[in-house]
CSV table of C-alpha atoms in Angstrom, one decimal:
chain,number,residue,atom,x,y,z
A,33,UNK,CA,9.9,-3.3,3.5
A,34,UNK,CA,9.2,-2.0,6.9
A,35,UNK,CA,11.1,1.7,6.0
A,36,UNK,CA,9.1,2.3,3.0
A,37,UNK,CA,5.6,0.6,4.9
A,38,UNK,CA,5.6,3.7,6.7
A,39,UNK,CA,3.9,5.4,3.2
A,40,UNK,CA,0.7,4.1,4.5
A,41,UNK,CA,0.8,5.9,7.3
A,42,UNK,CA,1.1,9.5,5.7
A,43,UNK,CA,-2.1,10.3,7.2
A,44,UNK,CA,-0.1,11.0,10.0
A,45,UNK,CA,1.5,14.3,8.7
A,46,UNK,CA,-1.5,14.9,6.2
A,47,UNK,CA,-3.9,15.3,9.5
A,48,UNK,CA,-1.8,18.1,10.4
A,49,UNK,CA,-1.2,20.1,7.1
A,50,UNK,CA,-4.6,22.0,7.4
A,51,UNK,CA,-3.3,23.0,11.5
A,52,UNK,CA,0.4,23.7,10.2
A,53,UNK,CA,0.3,25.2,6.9
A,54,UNK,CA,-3.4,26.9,6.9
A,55,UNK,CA,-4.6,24.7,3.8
A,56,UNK,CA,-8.0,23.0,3.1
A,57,UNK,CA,-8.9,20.1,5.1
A,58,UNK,CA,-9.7,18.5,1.0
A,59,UNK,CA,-5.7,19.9,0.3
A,60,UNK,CA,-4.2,17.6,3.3
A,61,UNK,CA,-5.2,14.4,0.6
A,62,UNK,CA,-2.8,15.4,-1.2
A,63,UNK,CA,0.3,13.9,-0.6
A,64,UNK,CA,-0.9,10.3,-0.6
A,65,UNK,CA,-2.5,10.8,-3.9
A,66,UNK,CA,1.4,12.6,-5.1
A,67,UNK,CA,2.9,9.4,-3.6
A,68,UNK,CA,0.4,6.9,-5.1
A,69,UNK,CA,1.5,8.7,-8.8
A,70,UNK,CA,5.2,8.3,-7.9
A,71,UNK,CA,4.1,4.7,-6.6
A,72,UNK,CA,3.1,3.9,-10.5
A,73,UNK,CA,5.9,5.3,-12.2
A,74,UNK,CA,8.6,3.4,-9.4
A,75,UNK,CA,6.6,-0.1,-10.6
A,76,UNK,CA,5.9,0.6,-14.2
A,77,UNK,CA,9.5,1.0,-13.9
A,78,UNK,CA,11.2,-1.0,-11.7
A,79,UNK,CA,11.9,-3.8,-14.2
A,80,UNK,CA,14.5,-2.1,-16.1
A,81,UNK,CA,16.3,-1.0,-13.1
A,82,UNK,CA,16.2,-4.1,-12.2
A,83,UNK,CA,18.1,-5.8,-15.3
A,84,UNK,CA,20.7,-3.0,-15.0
A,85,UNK,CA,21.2,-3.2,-10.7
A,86,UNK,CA,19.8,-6.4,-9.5
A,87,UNK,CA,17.2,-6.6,-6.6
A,88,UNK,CA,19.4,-6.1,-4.1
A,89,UNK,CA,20.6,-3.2,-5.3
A,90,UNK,CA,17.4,-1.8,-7.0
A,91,UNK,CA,15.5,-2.4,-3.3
A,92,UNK,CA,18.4,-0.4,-1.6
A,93,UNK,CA,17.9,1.9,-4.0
A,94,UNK,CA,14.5,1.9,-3.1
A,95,UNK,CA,14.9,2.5,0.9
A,96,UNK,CA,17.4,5.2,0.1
A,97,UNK,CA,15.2,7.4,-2.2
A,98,UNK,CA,12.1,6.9,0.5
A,99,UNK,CA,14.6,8.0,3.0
A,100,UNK,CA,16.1,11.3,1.3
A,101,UNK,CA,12.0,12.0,0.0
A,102,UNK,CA,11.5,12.5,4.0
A,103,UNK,CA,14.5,14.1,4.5
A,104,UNK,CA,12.9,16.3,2.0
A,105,UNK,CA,9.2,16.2,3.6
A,106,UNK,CA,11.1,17.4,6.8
A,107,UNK,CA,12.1,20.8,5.6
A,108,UNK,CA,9.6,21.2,3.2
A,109,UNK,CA,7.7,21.6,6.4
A,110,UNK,CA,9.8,23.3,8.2
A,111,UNK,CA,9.6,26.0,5.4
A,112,UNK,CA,5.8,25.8,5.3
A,113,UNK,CA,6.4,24.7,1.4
A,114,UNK,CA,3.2,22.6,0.6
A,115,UNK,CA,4.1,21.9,-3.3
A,116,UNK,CA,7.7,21.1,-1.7
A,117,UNK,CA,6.0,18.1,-0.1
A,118,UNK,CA,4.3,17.1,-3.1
A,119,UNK,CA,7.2,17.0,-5.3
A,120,UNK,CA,8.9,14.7,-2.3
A,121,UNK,CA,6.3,12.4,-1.7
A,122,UNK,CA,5.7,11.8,-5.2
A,123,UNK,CA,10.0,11.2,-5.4
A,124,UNK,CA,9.2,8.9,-2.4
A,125,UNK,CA,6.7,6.8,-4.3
A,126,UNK,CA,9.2,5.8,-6.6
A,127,UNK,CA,11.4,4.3,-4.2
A,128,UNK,CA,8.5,2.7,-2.7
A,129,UNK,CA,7.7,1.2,-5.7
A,130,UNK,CA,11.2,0.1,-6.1
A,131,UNK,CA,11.9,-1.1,-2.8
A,132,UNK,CA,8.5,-3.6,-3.0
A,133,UNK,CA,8.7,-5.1,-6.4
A,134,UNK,CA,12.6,-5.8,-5.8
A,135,UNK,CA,12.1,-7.2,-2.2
A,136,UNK,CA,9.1,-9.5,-3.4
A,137,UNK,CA,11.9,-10.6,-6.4
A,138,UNK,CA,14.3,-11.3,-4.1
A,139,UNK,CA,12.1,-13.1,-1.8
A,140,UNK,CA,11.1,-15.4,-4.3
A,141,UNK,CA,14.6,-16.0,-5.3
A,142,UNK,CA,16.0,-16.9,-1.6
A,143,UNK,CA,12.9,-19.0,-0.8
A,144,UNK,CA,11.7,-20.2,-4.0
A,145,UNK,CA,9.9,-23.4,-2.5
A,146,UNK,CA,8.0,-21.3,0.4
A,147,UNK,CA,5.1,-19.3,-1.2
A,148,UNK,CA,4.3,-18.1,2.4
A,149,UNK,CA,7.5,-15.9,2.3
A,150,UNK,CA,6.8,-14.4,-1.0
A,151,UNK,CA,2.7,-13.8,0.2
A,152,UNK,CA,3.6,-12.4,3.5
A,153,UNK,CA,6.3,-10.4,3.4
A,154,UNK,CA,4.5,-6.9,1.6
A,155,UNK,CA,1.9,-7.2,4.1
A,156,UNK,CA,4.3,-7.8,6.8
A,157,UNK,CA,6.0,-4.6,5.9
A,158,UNK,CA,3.9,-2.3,5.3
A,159,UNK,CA,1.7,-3.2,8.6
A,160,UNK,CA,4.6,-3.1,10.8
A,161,UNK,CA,5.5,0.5,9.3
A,162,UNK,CA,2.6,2.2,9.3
A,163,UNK,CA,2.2,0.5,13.4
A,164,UNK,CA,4.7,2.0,13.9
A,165,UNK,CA,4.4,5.6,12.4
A,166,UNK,CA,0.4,5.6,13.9
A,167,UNK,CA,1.6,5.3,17.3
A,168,UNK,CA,4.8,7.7,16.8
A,169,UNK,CA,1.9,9.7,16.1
A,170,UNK,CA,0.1,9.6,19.4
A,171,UNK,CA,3.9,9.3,21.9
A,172,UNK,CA,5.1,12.5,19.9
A,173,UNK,CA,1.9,14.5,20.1
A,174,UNK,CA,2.1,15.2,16.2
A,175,UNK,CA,-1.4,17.1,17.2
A,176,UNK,CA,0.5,19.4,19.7
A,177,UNK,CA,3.6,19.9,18.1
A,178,UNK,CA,5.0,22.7,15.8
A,179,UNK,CA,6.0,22.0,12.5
A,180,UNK,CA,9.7,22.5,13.0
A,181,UNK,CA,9.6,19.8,15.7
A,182,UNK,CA,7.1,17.8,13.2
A,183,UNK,CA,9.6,18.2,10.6
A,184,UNK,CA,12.7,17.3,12.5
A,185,UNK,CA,11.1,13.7,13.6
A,186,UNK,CA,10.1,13.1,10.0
A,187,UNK,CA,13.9,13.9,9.0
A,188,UNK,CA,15.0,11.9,11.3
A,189,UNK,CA,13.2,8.6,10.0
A,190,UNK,CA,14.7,9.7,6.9
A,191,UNK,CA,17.9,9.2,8.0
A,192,UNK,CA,17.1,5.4,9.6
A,193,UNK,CA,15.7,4.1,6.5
A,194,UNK,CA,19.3,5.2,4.3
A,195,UNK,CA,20.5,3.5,7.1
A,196,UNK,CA,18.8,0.4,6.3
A,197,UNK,CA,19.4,1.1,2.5
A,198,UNK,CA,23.2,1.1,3.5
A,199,UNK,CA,23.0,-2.6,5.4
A,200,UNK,CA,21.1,-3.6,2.4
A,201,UNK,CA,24.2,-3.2,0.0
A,202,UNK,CA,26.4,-4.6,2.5
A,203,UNK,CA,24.2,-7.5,4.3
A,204,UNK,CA,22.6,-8.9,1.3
A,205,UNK,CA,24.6,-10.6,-1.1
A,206,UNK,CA,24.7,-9.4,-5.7
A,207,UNK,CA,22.0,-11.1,-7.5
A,208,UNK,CA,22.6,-9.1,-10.6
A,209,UNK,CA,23.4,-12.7,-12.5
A,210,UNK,CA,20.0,-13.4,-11.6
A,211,UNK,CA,18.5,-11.1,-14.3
A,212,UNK,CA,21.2,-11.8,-17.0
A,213,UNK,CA,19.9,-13.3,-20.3
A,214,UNK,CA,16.8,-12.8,-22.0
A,215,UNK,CA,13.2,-13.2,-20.9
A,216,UNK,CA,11.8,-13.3,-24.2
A,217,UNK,CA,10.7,-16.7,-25.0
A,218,UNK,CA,8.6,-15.6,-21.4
A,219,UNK,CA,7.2,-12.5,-22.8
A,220,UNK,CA,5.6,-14.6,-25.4
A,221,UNK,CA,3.7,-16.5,-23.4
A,222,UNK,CA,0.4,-14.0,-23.1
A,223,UNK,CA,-0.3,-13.4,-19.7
A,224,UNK,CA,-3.9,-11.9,-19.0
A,225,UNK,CA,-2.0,-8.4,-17.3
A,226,UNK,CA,-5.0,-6.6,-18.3
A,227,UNK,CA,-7.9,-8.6,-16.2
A,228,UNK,CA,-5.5,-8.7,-13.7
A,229,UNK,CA,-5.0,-5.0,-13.5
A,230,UNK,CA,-8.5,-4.6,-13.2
A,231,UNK,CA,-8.7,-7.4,-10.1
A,232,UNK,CA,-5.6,-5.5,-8.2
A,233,UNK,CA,-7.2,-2.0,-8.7
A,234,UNK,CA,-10.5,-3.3,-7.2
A,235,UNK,CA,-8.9,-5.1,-4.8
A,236,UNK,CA,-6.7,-2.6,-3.4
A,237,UNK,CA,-9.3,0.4,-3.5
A,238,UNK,CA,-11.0,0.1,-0.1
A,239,UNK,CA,-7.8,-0.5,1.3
A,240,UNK,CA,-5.9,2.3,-0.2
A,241,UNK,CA,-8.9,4.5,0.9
A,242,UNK,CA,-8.8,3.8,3.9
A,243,UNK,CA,-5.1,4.5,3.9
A,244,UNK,CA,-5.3,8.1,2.5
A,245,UNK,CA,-7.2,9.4,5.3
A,246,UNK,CA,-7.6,6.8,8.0
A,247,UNK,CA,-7.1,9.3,10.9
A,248,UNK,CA,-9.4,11.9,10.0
A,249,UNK,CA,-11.9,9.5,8.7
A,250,UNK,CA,-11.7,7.6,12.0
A,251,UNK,CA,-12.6,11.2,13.5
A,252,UNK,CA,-15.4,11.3,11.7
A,253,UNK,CA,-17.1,8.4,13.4
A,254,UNK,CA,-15.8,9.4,17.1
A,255,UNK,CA,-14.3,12.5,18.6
A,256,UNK,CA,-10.2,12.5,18.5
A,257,UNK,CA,-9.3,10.0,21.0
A,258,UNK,CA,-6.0,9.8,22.1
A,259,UNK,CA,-6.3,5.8,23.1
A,260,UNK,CA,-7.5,4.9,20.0
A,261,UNK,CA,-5.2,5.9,18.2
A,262,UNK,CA,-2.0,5.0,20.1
A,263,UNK,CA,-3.7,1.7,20.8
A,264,UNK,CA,-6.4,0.0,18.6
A,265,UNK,CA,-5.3,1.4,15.1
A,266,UNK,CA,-1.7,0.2,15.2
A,267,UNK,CA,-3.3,-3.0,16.5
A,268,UNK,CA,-5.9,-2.7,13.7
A,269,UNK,CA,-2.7,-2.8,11.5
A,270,UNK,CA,-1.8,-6.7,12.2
A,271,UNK,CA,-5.0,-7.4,10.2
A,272,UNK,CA,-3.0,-6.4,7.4
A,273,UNK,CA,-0.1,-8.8,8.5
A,274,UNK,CA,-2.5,-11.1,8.9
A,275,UNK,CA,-4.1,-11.1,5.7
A,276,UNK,CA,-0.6,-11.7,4.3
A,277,UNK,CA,0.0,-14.7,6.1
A,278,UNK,CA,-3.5,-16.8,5.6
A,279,UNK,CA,-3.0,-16.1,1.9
A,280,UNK,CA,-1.9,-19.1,0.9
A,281,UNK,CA,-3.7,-21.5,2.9
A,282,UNK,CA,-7.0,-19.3,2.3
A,283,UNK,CA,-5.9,-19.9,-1.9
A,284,UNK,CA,-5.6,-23.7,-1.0
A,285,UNK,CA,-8.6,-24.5,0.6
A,286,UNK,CA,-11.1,-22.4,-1.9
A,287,UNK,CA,-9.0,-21.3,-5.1
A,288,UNK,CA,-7.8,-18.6,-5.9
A,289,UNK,CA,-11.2,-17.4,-7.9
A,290,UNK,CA,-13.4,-18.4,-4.9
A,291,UNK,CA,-10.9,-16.8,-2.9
A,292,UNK,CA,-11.2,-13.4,-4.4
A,293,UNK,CA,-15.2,-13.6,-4.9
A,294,UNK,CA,-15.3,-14.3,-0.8
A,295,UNK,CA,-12.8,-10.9,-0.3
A,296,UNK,CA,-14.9,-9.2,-2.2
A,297,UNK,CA,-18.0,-9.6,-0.7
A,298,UNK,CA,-17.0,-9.8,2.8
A,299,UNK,CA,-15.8,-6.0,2.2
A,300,UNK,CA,-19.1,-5.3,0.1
A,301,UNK,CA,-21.1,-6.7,2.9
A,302,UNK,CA,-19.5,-4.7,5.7
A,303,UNK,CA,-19.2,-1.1,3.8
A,304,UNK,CA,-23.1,-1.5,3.3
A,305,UNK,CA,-23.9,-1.8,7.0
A,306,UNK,CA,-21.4,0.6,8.0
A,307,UNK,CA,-23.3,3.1,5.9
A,308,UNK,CA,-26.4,2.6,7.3
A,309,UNK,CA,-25.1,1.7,10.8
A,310,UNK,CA,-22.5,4.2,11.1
A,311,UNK,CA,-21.0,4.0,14.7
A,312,UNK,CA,-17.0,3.4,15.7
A,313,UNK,CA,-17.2,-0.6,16.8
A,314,UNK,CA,-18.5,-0.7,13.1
A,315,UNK,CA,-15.8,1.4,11.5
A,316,UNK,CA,-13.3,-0.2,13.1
A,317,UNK,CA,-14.9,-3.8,12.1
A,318,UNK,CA,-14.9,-2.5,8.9
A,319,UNK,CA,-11.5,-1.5,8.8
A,320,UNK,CA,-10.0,-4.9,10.0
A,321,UNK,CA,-11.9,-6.8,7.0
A,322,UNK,CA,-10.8,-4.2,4.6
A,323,UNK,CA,-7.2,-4.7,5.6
A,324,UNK,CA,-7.6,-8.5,6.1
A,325,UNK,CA,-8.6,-8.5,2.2
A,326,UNK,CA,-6.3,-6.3,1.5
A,327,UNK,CA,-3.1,-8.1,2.4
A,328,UNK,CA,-4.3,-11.3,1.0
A,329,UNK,CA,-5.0,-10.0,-2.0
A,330,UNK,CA,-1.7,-8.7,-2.2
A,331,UNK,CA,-0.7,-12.2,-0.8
A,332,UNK,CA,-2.0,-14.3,-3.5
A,333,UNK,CA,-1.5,-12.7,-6.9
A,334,UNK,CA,2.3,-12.7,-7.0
A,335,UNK,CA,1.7,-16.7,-7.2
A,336,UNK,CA,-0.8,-16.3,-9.9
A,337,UNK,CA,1.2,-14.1,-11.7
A,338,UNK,CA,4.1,-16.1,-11.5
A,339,UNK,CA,2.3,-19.3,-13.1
A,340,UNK,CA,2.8,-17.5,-15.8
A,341,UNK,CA,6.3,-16.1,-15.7
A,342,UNK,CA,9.1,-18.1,-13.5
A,343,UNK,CA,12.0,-16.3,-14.7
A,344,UNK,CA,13.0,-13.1,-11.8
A,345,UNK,CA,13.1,-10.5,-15.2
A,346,UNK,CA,10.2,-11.4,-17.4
A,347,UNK,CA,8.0,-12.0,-13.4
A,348,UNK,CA,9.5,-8.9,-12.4
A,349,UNK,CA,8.6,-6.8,-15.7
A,350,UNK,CA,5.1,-8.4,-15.7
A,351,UNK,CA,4.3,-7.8,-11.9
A,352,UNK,CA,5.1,-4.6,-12.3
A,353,UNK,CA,3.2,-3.3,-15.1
A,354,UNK,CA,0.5,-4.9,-13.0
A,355,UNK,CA,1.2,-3.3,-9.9
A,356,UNK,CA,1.0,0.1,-11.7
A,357,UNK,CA,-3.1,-0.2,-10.9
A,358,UNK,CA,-1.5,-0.1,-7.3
A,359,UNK,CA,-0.7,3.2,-6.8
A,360,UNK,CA,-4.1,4.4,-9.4
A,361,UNK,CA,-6.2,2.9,-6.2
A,362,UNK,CA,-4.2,5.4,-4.3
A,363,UNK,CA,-4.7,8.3,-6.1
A,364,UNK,CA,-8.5,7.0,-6.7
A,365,UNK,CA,-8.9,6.5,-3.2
A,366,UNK,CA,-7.4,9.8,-1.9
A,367,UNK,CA,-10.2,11.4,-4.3
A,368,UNK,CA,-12.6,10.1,-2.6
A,369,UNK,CA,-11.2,10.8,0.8
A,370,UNK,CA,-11.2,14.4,-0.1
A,371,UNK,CA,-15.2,14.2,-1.5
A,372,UNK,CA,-16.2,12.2,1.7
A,373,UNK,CA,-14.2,14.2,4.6
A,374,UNK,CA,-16.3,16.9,4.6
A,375,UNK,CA,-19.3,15.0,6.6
A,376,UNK,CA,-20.5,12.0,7.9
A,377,UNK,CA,-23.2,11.9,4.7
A,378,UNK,CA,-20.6,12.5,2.0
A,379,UNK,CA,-19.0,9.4,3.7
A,380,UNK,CA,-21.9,6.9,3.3
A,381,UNK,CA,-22.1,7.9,-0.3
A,382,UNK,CA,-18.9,6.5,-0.5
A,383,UNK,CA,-18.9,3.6,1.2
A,384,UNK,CA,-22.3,2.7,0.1
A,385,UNK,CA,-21.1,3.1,-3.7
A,386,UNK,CA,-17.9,1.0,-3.1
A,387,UNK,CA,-20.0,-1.6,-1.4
A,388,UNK,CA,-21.8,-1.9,-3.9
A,389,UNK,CA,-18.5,-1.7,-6.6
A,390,UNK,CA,-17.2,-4.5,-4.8
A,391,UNK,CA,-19.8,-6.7,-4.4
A,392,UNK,CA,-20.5,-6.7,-8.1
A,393,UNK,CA,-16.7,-7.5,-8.3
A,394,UNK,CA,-17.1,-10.5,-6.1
A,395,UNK,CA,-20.0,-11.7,-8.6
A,396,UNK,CA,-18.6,-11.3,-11.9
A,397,UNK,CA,-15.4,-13.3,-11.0
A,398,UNK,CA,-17.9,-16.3,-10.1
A,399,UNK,CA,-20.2,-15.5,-13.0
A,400,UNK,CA,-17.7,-14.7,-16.3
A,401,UNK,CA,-15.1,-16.0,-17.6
A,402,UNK,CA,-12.5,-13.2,-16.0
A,403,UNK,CA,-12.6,-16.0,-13.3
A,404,UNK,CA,-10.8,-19.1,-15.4
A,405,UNK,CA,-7.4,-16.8,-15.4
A,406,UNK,CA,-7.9,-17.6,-11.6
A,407,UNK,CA,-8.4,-20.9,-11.5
């Protein structure tokens, strides 16, 4: 999870395309929005794989086809080839996809009496990775840097993470019994995917906007600052972890419906008063609640969905055609990056209209009755 976390953190190399290849500053969204689509179709997907591999397999599989995507990314650089990284960040999705839905599987398999495991362990990732790539971004001077050198350092953490893949396949033992049989008599049972799409894609949005552009939107709050972003934005990044570890015990003491309603309008609040008090200790305050919401949403739905569906294959095939609204955020929210990076008034457009988006989320799952599937 920590390999393929690093997907967050493509604003790294996308702050750099407009230096390095000469394209539109809007262009440089890009790639997160390719990898968000590639995202979809690895989830949408996955479940099939699944049946056929196993989870181990399927989240080797994963690693592997992030890592060869950068391997990819690398030279596409090198070459100057822009729709070259677009094909392989959208073939990187896919394995992104994979790798998450099959490590949350097997997660839930090894530790099916510890919630916390299944909650935190995305969030855990995928903070840890994009850490790590933000401040890779400020020790190798990706500002500085040509984009041979650029190219060669993404290459190279190509190569670790089908490294990983490999220890995967040999560390971890084959589950493929595991998703034997038929799920059927669990399909039956209807599961409200639909209203639970919608919750994930309004849940993930802020987050996954942030994500598409979080360097050059942090720019446009403060001039480029070196210690910020070697220091406070990995830093920022344990909110994510954080959010993934509270889940649970945050779901406990409210319920899950309460839970969501409160994640909702704590974000809704603080985009509001960013947009009219726009200023860096705001931004950044904005950023940790965004991210705290973010990884306990991501934290607490697996359970709900899995009320429904206890069986690895029919959970796995249901989660996933959940997750698809995932990577939609993404592409949604690189959109908006691309409208709002232009100036600082474009940007409170934004975040005054997805204030208000999700404070009128965190009402109507008080108010209808989209909130009982939550109860």
């Amino acid at each position: 999870m920590f390999c393929v976390g690093g997907a967050y953190a493509l604003s790294t190399i996308q702050s750099e395309i407009p230096r390095l290849l000469g394209k539109p500053q809007q262009s440089s969204f890009a790639p997160f929005a390719s990898a968000c689509f590639g995202l979809s179709f690895g989830l949408g997907t996955c479940a099939s794989l699944l049946s056929t591999l196993g989870a181990r397999a399927t989240a080797a599989s994963g690693t592997a086809i992030w890592g060869l995507a950068l391997i990819a990314i690398g030279h596409a650089l090198a070459m100057s080839n822009f729709m070259g990284i677009l094909v392989a960040v959208a073939f990187g999705g896919i394995g992104v996809g994979y790798t998450y839905l099959s490590v949350i599987v097997l997660v839930g398999q090894g530790f099916p009496r510890r919630p916390l495991a299944r909650s935190a362990i995305g969030p855990l990732g995928f903070s840890t990775g994009a850490g790590a790539c933000i401040s890779s971004y400020s020790y190798f001077s990706f500002s500085s840097i040509d984009q041979q050198s650029l190219g060669h350092l993404v290459r190279l953490s190509g190569y670790i993470s089908i490294s990983v893949a490999l220890c995967t396949m040999i560390a971890l033992p084959n589950d493929l019994t595991q998703f034997t049989g038929s799920p059927d008599s669990e399909q039956r049972v209807a599961s409200p995917r639909r209203a639970f799409r919608a919750l994930l894609f309004f849940n993930a949005l802020p987050g996954m906007t942030a994500f598409a552009g979080i360097l050059p939107l942090a720019n446009l709050y403060s001039e480029p600052d070196h210690q910020y972003t070697a220091l406070i934005l990995p830093l920022v990044m344990a909110a994510l972890a954080l959010g993934g570890l509270l889940a649970q015990s945050f779901q406990g003491w409210l319920g899950a419906r309460a839970s969501f309603s409160a994640l909702f309008t704590l974000r809704g609040a603080m985009l509001l008063r960013l947009a009219q008090y726009p200023s860096g200790p705001q931004a950044t305050i904005t950023l940790l609640s965004i991210l705290l919401a973010h990884g306990m949403g991501f934290g607490i739905l697996p359970g709900l969905i899995k009320r429904h569906h206890s069986q690895p294959a029919a959970f796995a095939r249901s989660y996933g055609s959940v997750l698809v609204a995932w990577g939609v955020a993404g592409v949604a929210g690189a959109l908006l990056c691309a409208y709002s990076i232009s100036s600082k008034e474009n940007l409170t457009i934004v975040c005054n209209v997805m204030g208000v988006i999700t404070l009128v989320c965190g009402g109507t799952i008080q108010l209808l009755s989209f909130g009982i599937i939550l109860c």
